[in-house]
mmCIF file of C-alpha atoms and ligand atoms in Angstrom:
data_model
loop_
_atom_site.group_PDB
_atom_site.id
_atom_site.type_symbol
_atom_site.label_atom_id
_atom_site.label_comp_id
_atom_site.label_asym_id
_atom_site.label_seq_id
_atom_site.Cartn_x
_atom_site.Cartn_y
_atom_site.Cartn_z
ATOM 1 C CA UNK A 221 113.544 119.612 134.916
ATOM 2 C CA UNK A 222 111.369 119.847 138.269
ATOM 3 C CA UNK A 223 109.373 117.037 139.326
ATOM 4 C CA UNK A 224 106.253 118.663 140.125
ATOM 5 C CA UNK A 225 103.458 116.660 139.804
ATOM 6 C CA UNK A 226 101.997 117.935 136.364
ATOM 7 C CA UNK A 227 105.572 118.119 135.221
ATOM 8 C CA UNK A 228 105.777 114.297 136.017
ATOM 9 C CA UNK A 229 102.600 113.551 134.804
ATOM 10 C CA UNK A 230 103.283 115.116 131.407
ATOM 11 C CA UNK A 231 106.539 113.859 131.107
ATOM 12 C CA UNK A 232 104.977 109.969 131.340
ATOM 13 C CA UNK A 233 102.023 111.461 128.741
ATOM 14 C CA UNK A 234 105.108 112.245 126.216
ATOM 15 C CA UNK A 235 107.060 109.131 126.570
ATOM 16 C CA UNK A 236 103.684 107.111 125.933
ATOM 17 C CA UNK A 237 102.600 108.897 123.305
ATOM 18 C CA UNK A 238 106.382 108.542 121.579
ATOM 19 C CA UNK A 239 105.626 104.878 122.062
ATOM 20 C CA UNK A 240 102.094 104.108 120.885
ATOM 21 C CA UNK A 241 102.310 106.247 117.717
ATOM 22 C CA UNK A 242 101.793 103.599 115.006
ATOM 23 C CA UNK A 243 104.409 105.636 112.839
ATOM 24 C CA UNK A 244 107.111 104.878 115.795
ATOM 25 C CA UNK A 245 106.425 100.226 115.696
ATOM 26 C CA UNK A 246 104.331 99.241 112.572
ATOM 27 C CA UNK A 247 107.272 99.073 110.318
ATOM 28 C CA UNK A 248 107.433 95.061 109.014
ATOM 29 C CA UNK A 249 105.115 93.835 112.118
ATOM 30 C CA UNK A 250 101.634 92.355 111.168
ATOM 31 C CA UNK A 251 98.455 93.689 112.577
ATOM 32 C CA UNK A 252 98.764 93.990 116.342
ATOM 33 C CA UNK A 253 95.509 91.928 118.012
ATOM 34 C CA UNK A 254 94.431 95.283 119.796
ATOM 35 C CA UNK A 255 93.789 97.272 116.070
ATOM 36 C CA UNK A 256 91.575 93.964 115.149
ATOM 37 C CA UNK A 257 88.248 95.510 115.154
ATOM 38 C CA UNK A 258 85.045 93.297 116.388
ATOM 39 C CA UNK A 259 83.281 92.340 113.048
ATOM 40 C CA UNK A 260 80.577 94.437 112.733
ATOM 41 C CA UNK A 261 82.739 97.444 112.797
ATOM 42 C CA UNK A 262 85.360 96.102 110.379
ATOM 43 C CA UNK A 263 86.031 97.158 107.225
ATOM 44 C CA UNK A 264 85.830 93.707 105.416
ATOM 45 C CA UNK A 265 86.492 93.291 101.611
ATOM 46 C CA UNK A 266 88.032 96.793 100.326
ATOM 47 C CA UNK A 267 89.049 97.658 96.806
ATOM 48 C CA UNK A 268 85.418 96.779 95.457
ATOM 49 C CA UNK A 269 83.618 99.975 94.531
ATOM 50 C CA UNK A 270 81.315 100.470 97.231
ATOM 51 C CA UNK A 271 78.946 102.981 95.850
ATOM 52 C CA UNK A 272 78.378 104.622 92.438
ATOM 53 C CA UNK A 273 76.400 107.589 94.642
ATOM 54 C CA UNK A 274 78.782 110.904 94.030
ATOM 55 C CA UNK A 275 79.535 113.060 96.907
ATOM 56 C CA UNK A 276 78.742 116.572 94.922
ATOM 57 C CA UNK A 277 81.042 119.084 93.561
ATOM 58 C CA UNK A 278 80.142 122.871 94.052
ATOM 59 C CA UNK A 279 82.041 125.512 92.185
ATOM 60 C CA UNK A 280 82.527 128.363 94.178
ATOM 61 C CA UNK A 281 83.685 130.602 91.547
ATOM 62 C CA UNK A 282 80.123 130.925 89.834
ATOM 63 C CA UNK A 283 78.225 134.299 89.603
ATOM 64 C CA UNK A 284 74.671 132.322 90.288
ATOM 65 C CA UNK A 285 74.920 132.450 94.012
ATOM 66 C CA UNK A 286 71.030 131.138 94.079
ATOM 67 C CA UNK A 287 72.206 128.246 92.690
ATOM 68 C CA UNK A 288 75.475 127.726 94.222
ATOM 69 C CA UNK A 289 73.574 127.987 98.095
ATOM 70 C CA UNK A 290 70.904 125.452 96.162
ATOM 71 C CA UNK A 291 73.348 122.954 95.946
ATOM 72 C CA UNK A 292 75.386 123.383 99.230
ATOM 73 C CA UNK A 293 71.988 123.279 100.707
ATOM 74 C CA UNK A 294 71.014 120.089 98.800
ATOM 75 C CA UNK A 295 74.436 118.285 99.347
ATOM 76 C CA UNK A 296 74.408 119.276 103.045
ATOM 77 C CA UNK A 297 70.843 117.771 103.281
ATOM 78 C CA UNK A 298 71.552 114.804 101.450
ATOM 79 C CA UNK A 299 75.128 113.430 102.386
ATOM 80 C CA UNK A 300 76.632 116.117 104.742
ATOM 81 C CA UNK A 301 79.127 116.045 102.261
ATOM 82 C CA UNK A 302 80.463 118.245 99.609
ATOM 83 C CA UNK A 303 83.684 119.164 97.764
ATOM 84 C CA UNK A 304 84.424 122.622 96.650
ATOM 85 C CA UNK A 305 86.305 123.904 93.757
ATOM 86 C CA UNK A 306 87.255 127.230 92.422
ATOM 87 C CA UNK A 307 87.431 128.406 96.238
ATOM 88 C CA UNK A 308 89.774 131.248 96.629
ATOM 89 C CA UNK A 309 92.535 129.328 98.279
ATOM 90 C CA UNK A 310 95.698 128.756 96.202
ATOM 91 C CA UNK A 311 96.706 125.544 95.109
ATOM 92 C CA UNK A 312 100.591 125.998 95.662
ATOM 93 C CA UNK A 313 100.040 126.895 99.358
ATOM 94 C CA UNK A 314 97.348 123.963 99.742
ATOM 95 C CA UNK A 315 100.659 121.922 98.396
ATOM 96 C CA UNK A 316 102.772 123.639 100.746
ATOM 97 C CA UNK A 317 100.680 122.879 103.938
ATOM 98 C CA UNK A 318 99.999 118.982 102.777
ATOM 99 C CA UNK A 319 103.860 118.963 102.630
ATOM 100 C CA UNK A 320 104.753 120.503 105.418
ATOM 101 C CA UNK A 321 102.160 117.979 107.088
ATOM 102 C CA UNK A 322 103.709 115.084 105.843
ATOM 103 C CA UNK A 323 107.159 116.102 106.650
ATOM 104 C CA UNK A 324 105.976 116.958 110.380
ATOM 105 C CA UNK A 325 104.485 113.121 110.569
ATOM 106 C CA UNK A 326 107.961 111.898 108.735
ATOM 107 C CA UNK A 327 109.887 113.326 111.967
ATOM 108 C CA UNK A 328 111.236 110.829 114.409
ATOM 109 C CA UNK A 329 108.704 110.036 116.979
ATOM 110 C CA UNK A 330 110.569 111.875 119.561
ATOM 111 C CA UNK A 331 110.872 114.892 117.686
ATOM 112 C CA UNK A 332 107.054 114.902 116.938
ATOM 113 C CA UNK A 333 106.342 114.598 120.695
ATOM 114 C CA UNK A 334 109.293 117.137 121.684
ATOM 115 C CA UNK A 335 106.966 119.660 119.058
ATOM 116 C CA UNK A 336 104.097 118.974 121.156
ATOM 117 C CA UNK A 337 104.867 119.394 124.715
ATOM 118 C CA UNK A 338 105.120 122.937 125.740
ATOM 119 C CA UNK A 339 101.796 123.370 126.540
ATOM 120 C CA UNK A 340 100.373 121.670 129.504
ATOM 121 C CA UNK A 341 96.969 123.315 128.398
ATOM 122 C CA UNK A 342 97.057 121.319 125.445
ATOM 123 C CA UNK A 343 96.645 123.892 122.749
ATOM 124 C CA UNK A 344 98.672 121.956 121.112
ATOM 125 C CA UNK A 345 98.767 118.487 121.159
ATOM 126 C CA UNK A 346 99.706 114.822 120.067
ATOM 127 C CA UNK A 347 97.849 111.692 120.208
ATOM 128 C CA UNK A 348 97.184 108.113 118.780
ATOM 129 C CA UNK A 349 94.284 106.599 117.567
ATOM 130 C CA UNK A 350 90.788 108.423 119.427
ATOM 131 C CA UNK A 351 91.859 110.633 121.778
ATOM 132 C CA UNK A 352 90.254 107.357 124.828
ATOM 133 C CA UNK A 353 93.635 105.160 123.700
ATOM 134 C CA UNK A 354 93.876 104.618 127.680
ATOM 135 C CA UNK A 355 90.637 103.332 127.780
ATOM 136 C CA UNK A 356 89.259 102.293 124.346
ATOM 137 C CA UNK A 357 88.423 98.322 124.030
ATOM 138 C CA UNK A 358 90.499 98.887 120.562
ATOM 139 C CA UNK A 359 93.037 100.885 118.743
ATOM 140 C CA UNK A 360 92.802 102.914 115.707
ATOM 141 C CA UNK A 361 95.270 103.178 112.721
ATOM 142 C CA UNK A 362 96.266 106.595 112.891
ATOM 143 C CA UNK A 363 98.441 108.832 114.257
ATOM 144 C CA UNK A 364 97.508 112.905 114.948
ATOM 145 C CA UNK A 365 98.698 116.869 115.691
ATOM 146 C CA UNK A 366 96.434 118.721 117.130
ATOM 147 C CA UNK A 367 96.163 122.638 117.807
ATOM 148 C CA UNK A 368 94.060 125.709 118.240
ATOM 149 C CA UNK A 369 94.379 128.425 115.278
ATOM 150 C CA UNK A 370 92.555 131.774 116.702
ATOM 151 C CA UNK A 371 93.787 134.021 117.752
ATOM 152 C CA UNK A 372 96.882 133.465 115.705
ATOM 153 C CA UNK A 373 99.031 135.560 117.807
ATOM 154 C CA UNK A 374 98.327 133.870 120.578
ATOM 155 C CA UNK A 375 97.898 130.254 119.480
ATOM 156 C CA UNK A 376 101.301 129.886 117.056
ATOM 157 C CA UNK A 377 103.562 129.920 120.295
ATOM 158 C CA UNK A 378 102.009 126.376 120.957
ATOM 159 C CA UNK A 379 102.521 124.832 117.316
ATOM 160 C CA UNK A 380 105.709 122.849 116.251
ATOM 161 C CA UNK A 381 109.057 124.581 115.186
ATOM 162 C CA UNK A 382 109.890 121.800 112.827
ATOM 163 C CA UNK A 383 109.851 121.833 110.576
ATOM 164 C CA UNK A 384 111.053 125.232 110.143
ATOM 165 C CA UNK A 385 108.186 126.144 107.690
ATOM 166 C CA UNK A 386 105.282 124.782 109.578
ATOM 167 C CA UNK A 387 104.510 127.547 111.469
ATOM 168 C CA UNK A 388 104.687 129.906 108.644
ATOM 169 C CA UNK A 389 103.148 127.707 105.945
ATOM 170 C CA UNK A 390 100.254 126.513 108.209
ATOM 171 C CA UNK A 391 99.522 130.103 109.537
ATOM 172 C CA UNK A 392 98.761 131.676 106.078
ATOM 173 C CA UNK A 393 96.912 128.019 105.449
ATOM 174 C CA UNK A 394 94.535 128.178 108.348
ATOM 175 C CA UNK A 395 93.866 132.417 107.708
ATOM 176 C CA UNK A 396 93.135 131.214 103.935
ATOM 177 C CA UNK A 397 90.816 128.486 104.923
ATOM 178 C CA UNK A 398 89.206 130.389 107.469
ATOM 179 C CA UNK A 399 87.983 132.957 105.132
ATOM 180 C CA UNK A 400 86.572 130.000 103.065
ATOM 181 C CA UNK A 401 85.181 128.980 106.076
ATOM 182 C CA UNK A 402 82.835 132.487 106.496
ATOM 183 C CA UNK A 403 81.934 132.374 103.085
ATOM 184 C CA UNK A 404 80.559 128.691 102.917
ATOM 185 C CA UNK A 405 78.420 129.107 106.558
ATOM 186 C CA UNK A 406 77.519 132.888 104.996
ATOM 187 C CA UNK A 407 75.900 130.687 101.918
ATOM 188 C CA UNK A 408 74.432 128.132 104.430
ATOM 189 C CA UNK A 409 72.967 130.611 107.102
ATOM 190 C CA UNK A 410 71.836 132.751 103.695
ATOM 191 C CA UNK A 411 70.054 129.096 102.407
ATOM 192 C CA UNK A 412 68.951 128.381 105.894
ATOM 193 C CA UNK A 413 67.315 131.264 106.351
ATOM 194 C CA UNK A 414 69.204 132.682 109.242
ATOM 195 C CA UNK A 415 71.253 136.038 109.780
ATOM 196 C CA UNK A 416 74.980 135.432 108.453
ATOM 197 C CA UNK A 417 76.079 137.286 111.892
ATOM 198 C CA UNK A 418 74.525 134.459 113.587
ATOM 199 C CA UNK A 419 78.055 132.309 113.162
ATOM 200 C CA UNK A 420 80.452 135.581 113.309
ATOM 201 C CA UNK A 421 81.193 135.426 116.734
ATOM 202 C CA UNK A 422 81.285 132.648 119.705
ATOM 203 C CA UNK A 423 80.356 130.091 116.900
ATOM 204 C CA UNK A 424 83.522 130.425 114.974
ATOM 205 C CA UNK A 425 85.502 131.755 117.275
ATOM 206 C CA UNK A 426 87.755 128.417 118.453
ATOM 207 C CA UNK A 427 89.355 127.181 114.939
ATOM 208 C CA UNK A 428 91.134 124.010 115.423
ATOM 209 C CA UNK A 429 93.766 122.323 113.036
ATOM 210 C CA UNK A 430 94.076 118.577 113.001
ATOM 211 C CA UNK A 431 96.937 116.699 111.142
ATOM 212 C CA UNK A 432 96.002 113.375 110.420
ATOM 213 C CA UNK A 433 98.489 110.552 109.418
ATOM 214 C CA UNK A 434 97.374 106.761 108.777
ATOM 215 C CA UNK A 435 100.903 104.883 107.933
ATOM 216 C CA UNK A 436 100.355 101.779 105.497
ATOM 217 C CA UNK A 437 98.489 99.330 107.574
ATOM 218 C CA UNK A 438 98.977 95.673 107.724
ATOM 219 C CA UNK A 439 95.428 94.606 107.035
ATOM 220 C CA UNK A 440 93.061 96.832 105.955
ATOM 221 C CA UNK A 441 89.820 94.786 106.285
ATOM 222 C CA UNK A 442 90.458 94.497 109.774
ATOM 223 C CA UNK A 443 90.900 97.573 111.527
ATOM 224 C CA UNK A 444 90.436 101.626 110.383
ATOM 225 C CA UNK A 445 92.046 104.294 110.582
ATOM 226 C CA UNK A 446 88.906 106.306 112.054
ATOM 227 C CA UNK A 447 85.825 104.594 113.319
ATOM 228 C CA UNK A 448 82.168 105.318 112.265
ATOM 229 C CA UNK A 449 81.287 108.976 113.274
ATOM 230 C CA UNK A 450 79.983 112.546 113.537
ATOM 231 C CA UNK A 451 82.668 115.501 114.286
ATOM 232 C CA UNK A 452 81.701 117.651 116.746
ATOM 233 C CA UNK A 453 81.930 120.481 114.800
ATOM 234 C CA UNK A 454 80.305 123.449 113.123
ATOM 235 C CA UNK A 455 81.885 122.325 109.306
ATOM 236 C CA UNK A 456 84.929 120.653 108.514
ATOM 237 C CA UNK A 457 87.018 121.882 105.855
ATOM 238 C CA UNK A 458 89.228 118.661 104.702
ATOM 239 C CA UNK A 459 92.576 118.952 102.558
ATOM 240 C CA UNK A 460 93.303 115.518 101.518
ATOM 241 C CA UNK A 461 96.346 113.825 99.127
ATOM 242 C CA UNK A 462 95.603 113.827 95.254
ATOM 243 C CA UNK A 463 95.606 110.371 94.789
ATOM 244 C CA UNK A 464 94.912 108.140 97.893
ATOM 245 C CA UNK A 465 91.341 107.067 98.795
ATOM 246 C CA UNK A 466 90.431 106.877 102.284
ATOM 247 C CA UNK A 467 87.369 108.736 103.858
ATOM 248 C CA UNK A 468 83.722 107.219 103.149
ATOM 249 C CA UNK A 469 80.658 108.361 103.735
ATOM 250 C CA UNK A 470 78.004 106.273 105.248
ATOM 251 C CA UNK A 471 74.500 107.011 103.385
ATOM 252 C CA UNK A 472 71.815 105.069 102.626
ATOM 253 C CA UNK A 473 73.528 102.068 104.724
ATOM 254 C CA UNK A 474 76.181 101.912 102.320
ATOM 255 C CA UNK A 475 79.841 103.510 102.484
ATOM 256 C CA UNK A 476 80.874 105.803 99.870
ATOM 257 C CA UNK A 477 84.110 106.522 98.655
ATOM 258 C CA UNK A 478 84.681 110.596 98.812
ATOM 259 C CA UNK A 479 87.222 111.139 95.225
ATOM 260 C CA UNK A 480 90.195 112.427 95.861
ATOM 261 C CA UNK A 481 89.916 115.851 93.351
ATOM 262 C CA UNK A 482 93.212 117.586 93.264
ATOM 263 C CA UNK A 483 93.186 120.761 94.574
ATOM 264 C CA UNK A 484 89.377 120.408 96.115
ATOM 265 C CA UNK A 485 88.493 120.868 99.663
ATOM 266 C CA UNK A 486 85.970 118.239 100.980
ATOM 267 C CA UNK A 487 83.704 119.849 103.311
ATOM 268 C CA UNK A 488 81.051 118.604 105.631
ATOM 269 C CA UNK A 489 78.373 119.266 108.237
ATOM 270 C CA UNK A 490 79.372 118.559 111.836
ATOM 271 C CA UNK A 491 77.080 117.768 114.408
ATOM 272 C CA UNK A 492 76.654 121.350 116.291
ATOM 273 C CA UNK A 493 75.527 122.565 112.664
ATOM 274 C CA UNK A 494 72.795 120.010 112.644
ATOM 275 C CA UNK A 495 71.808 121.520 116.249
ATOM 276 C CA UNK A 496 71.710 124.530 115.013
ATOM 277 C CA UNK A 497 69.778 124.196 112.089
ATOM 278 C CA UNK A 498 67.076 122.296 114.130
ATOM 279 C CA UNK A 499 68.223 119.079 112.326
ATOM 280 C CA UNK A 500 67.216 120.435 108.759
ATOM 281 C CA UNK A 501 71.269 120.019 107.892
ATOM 282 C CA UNK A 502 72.910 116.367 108.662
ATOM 283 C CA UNK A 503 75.846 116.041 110.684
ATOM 284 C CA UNK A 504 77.512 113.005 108.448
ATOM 285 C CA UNK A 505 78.841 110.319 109.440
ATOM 286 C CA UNK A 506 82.143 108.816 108.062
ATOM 287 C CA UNK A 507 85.235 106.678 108.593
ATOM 288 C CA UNK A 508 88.584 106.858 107.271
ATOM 289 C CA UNK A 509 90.212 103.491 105.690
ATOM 290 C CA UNK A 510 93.866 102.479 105.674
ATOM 291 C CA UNK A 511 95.326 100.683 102.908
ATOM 292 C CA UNK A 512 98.519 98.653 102.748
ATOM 293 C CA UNK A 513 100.545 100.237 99.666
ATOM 294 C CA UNK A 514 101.575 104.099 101.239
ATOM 295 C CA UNK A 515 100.868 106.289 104.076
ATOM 296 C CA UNK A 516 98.035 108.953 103.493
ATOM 297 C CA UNK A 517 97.971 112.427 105.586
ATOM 298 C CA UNK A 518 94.849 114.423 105.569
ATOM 299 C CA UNK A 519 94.392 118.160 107.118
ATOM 300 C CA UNK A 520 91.068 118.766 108.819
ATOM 301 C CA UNK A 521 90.257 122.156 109.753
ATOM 302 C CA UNK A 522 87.460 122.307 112.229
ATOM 303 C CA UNK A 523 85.341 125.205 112.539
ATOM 304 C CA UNK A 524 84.360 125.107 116.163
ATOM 305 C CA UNK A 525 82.654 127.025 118.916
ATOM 306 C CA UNK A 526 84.775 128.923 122.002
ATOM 307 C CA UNK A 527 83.791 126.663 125.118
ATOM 308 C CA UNK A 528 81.740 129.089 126.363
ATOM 309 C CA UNK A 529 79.581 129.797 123.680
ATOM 310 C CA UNK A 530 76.002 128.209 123.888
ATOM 311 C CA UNK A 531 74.739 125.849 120.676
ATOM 312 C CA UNK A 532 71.306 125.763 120.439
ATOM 313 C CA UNK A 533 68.431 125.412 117.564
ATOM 314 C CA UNK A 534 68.696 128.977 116.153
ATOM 315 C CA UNK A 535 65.776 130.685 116.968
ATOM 316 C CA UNK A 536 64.466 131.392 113.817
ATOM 317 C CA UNK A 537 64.394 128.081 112.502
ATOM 318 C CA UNK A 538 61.895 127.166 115.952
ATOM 319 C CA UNK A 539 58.480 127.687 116.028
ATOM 320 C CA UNK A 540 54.968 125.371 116.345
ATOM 321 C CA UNK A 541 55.363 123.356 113.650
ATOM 322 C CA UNK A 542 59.186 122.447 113.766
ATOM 323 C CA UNK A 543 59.811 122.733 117.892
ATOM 324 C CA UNK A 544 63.215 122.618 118.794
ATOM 325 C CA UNK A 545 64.513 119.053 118.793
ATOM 326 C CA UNK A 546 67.931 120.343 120.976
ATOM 327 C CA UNK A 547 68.204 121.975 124.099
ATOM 328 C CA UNK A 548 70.928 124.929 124.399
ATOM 329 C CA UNK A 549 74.227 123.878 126.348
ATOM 330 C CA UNK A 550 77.859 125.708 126.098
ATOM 331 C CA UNK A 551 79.608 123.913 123.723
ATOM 332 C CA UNK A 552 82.650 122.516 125.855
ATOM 333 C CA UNK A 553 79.628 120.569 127.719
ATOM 334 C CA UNK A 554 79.198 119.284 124.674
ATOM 335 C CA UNK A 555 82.776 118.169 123.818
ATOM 336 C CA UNK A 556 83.384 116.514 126.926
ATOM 337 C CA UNK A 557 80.391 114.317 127.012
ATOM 338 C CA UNK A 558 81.827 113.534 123.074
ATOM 339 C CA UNK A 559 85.287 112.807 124.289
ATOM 340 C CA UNK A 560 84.242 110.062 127.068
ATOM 341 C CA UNK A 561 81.714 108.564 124.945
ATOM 342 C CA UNK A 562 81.989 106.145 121.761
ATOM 343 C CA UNK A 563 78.537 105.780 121.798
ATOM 344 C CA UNK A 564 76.409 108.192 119.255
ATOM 345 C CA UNK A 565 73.302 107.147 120.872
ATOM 346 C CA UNK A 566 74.395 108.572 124.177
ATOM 347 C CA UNK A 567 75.514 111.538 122.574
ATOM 348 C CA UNK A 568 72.100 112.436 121.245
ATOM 349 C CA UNK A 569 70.077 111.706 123.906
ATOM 350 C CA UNK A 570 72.337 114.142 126.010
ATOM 351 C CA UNK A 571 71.757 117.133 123.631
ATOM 352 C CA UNK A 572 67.582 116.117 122.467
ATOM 353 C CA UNK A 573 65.264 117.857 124.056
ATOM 354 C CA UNK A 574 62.692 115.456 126.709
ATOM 355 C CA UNK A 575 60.252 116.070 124.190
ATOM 356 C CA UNK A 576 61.700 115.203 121.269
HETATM 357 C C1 OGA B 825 88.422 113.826 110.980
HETATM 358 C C2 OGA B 825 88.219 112.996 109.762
HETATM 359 C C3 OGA B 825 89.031 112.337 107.587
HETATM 360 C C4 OGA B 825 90.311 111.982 106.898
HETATM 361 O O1 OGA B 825 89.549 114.375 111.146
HETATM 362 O O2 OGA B 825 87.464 113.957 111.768
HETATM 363 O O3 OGA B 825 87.149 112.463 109.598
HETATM 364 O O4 OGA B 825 90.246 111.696 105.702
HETATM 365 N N1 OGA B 825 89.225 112.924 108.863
HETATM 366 O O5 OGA B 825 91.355 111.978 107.531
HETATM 367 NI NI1 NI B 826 85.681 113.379 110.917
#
């Protein structure tokens, strides 16, 4: 291997990624100091229902479409948050891709990083905890694969080759949920009010694939596997494991639990949908707990703008009476400012208009 200087660079990247994976040292060790949260952030007493408030269920294979956008609509209002059934994508090859996930995750942590390093441009990628571990005050429980998905072509080059089925099982995975993906912003934008070719190009155009693993944790009331937060995101299309509770939705200043429902996709608003619907849909905020009995792997599937692509209030939804509360900016403006900043209050007041 050369030693030029991103060569080098990368190369320390990889080995310090193969370290700090929680998959590669929790095994038998108690709760590291640096995953102890500070105690307004922690967890605390789990295993208590939190809420009896329901994230809704929409069924996706009704003929009423009124009243299937109704409800989107209304969930998306109300918790940013809704699970889908009945929505075209097979269960056996939602099974296959959660499998092939968990098997990728199961590799040694060299392998996993070996997967991950052909691309200096980081279509593809590995990290730890947020993607600040350098320079967060604290760590986070979890361990993730990241990578683009359009155009496929393009884009599979980057992803693992082991396991051998990944890249086969996860391409006809992420062309499945995509098409879910048009149809649920084609109901929104048809409930909003706003043309359904308004998300069919730049909008949609940058797919991303995120593999999330949270090995059994030590102490659960004292750290998480994802903090408090928005994704940066148009929707997020979530595959999660049949059985193991995890993600929770923060409404009303209390945390619900989002049920695991076999063969259901959660979905939820991400923050550039809130832009662009002028604030009328609610980019939610949630958290992922660990618990202590078994690992738990989750697929999201952002649906995410090409850096180029401006988000802005879409113009139909702007007028006297409801002026736009966001000014336009090219997404990847966006995304950086969201990956150097923790702070959600920062975030906001960089993408508000003066006058809001
Ligand atoms: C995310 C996320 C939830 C989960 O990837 O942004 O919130 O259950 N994941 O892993
Ligand atoms: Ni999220």
């Amino acid at each position: 291997m050369t030693c030029s200087g991103s060569k080098f660079s990368s190369h320390i990247t990889f080995l310090q990624v193969m370290e700090q994976l929680v998959a590669s040292w929790y095994n038998g060790r108690s709760l590291p100091e640096t995953y102890v949260l500070p105690l307004e952030i922690r967890p605390g007493k789990l295993n208590v229902p939190v809420s009896t408030n329901i994230i809704p269920v929409v069924d996706l294979g009704g003929h009423d479409e009124t009243a299937i956008i109704q409800q989107i609509l209304e969930a998306s209002q109300e918790f940013g948050f809704f699970q889908v059934i009945n929505h075209g994508v097979p269960s056996n090859l939602m099974d296959e891709a959660m499998n092939v996930c968990k098997e990728f995750h199961a590799m040694s942590a060299k392998d996993k990083a070996i997967q991950c390093s052909n691309d200096l441009n980081k279509n593809c990628f590995l990290y730890t905890s947020s993607q600040r571990y350098a320079t967060e005050k604290y760590h986070f429980w979890r361990d993730s694969l990241t990578h683009f998905c359009h155009p496929l072509e393009k884009q599979i080059q980057f992803w693992p080759e082991k396991p051998t089925r990944y890249r086969n099982v996860v391409s006809k995975y992420t062309t499945e949920v995509s098409k879910l993906g048009s149809t649920i912003l084609e109901l929104i934008s048809k409930g909003l009010g706003v043309s359904p070719e308004h998300f069919s190009n730049g909008l949609t155009e940058n797919p991303k694939m995120i593999v999330n693993h949270y090995p059994p944790c030590p102490d659960p009331t004292l750290t998480l596997g994802v903090p408090k937060h928005r994704d940066p995101v148009l929707i997020n299309i979530l595959l999660q494991e049949d059985d193991l509770y995890g993600l929770q939705v923060f409404k009303d200043e209390e945390w619900i639990d989002v049920e695991p429902i076999p063969h259901a996709f959660v979905v939820n608003i991400g923050y550039v949908l809130q832009i662009i619907s002028n604030g009328k849909l609610k980019g939610a905020e949630h958290r992922v707990v660990t618990n202590s009995n078994s690992a738990r792997t989750s697929a999201s599937f952002f649906v995410n703008p090409s850096d180029e692509t401006l988000i802005e209030p879409a113009k139909v939804l702007v007028n006297t009476s409801s002026p736009a509360l966001y000014r336009s900016l090219p997404y990847k403006d966006f995304h950086s400012k969201f990956l150097v900043t923790s702070d959600w209050k920062e975030l906001e007041k960089f993408v508000r208009t003066t006058s809001a």
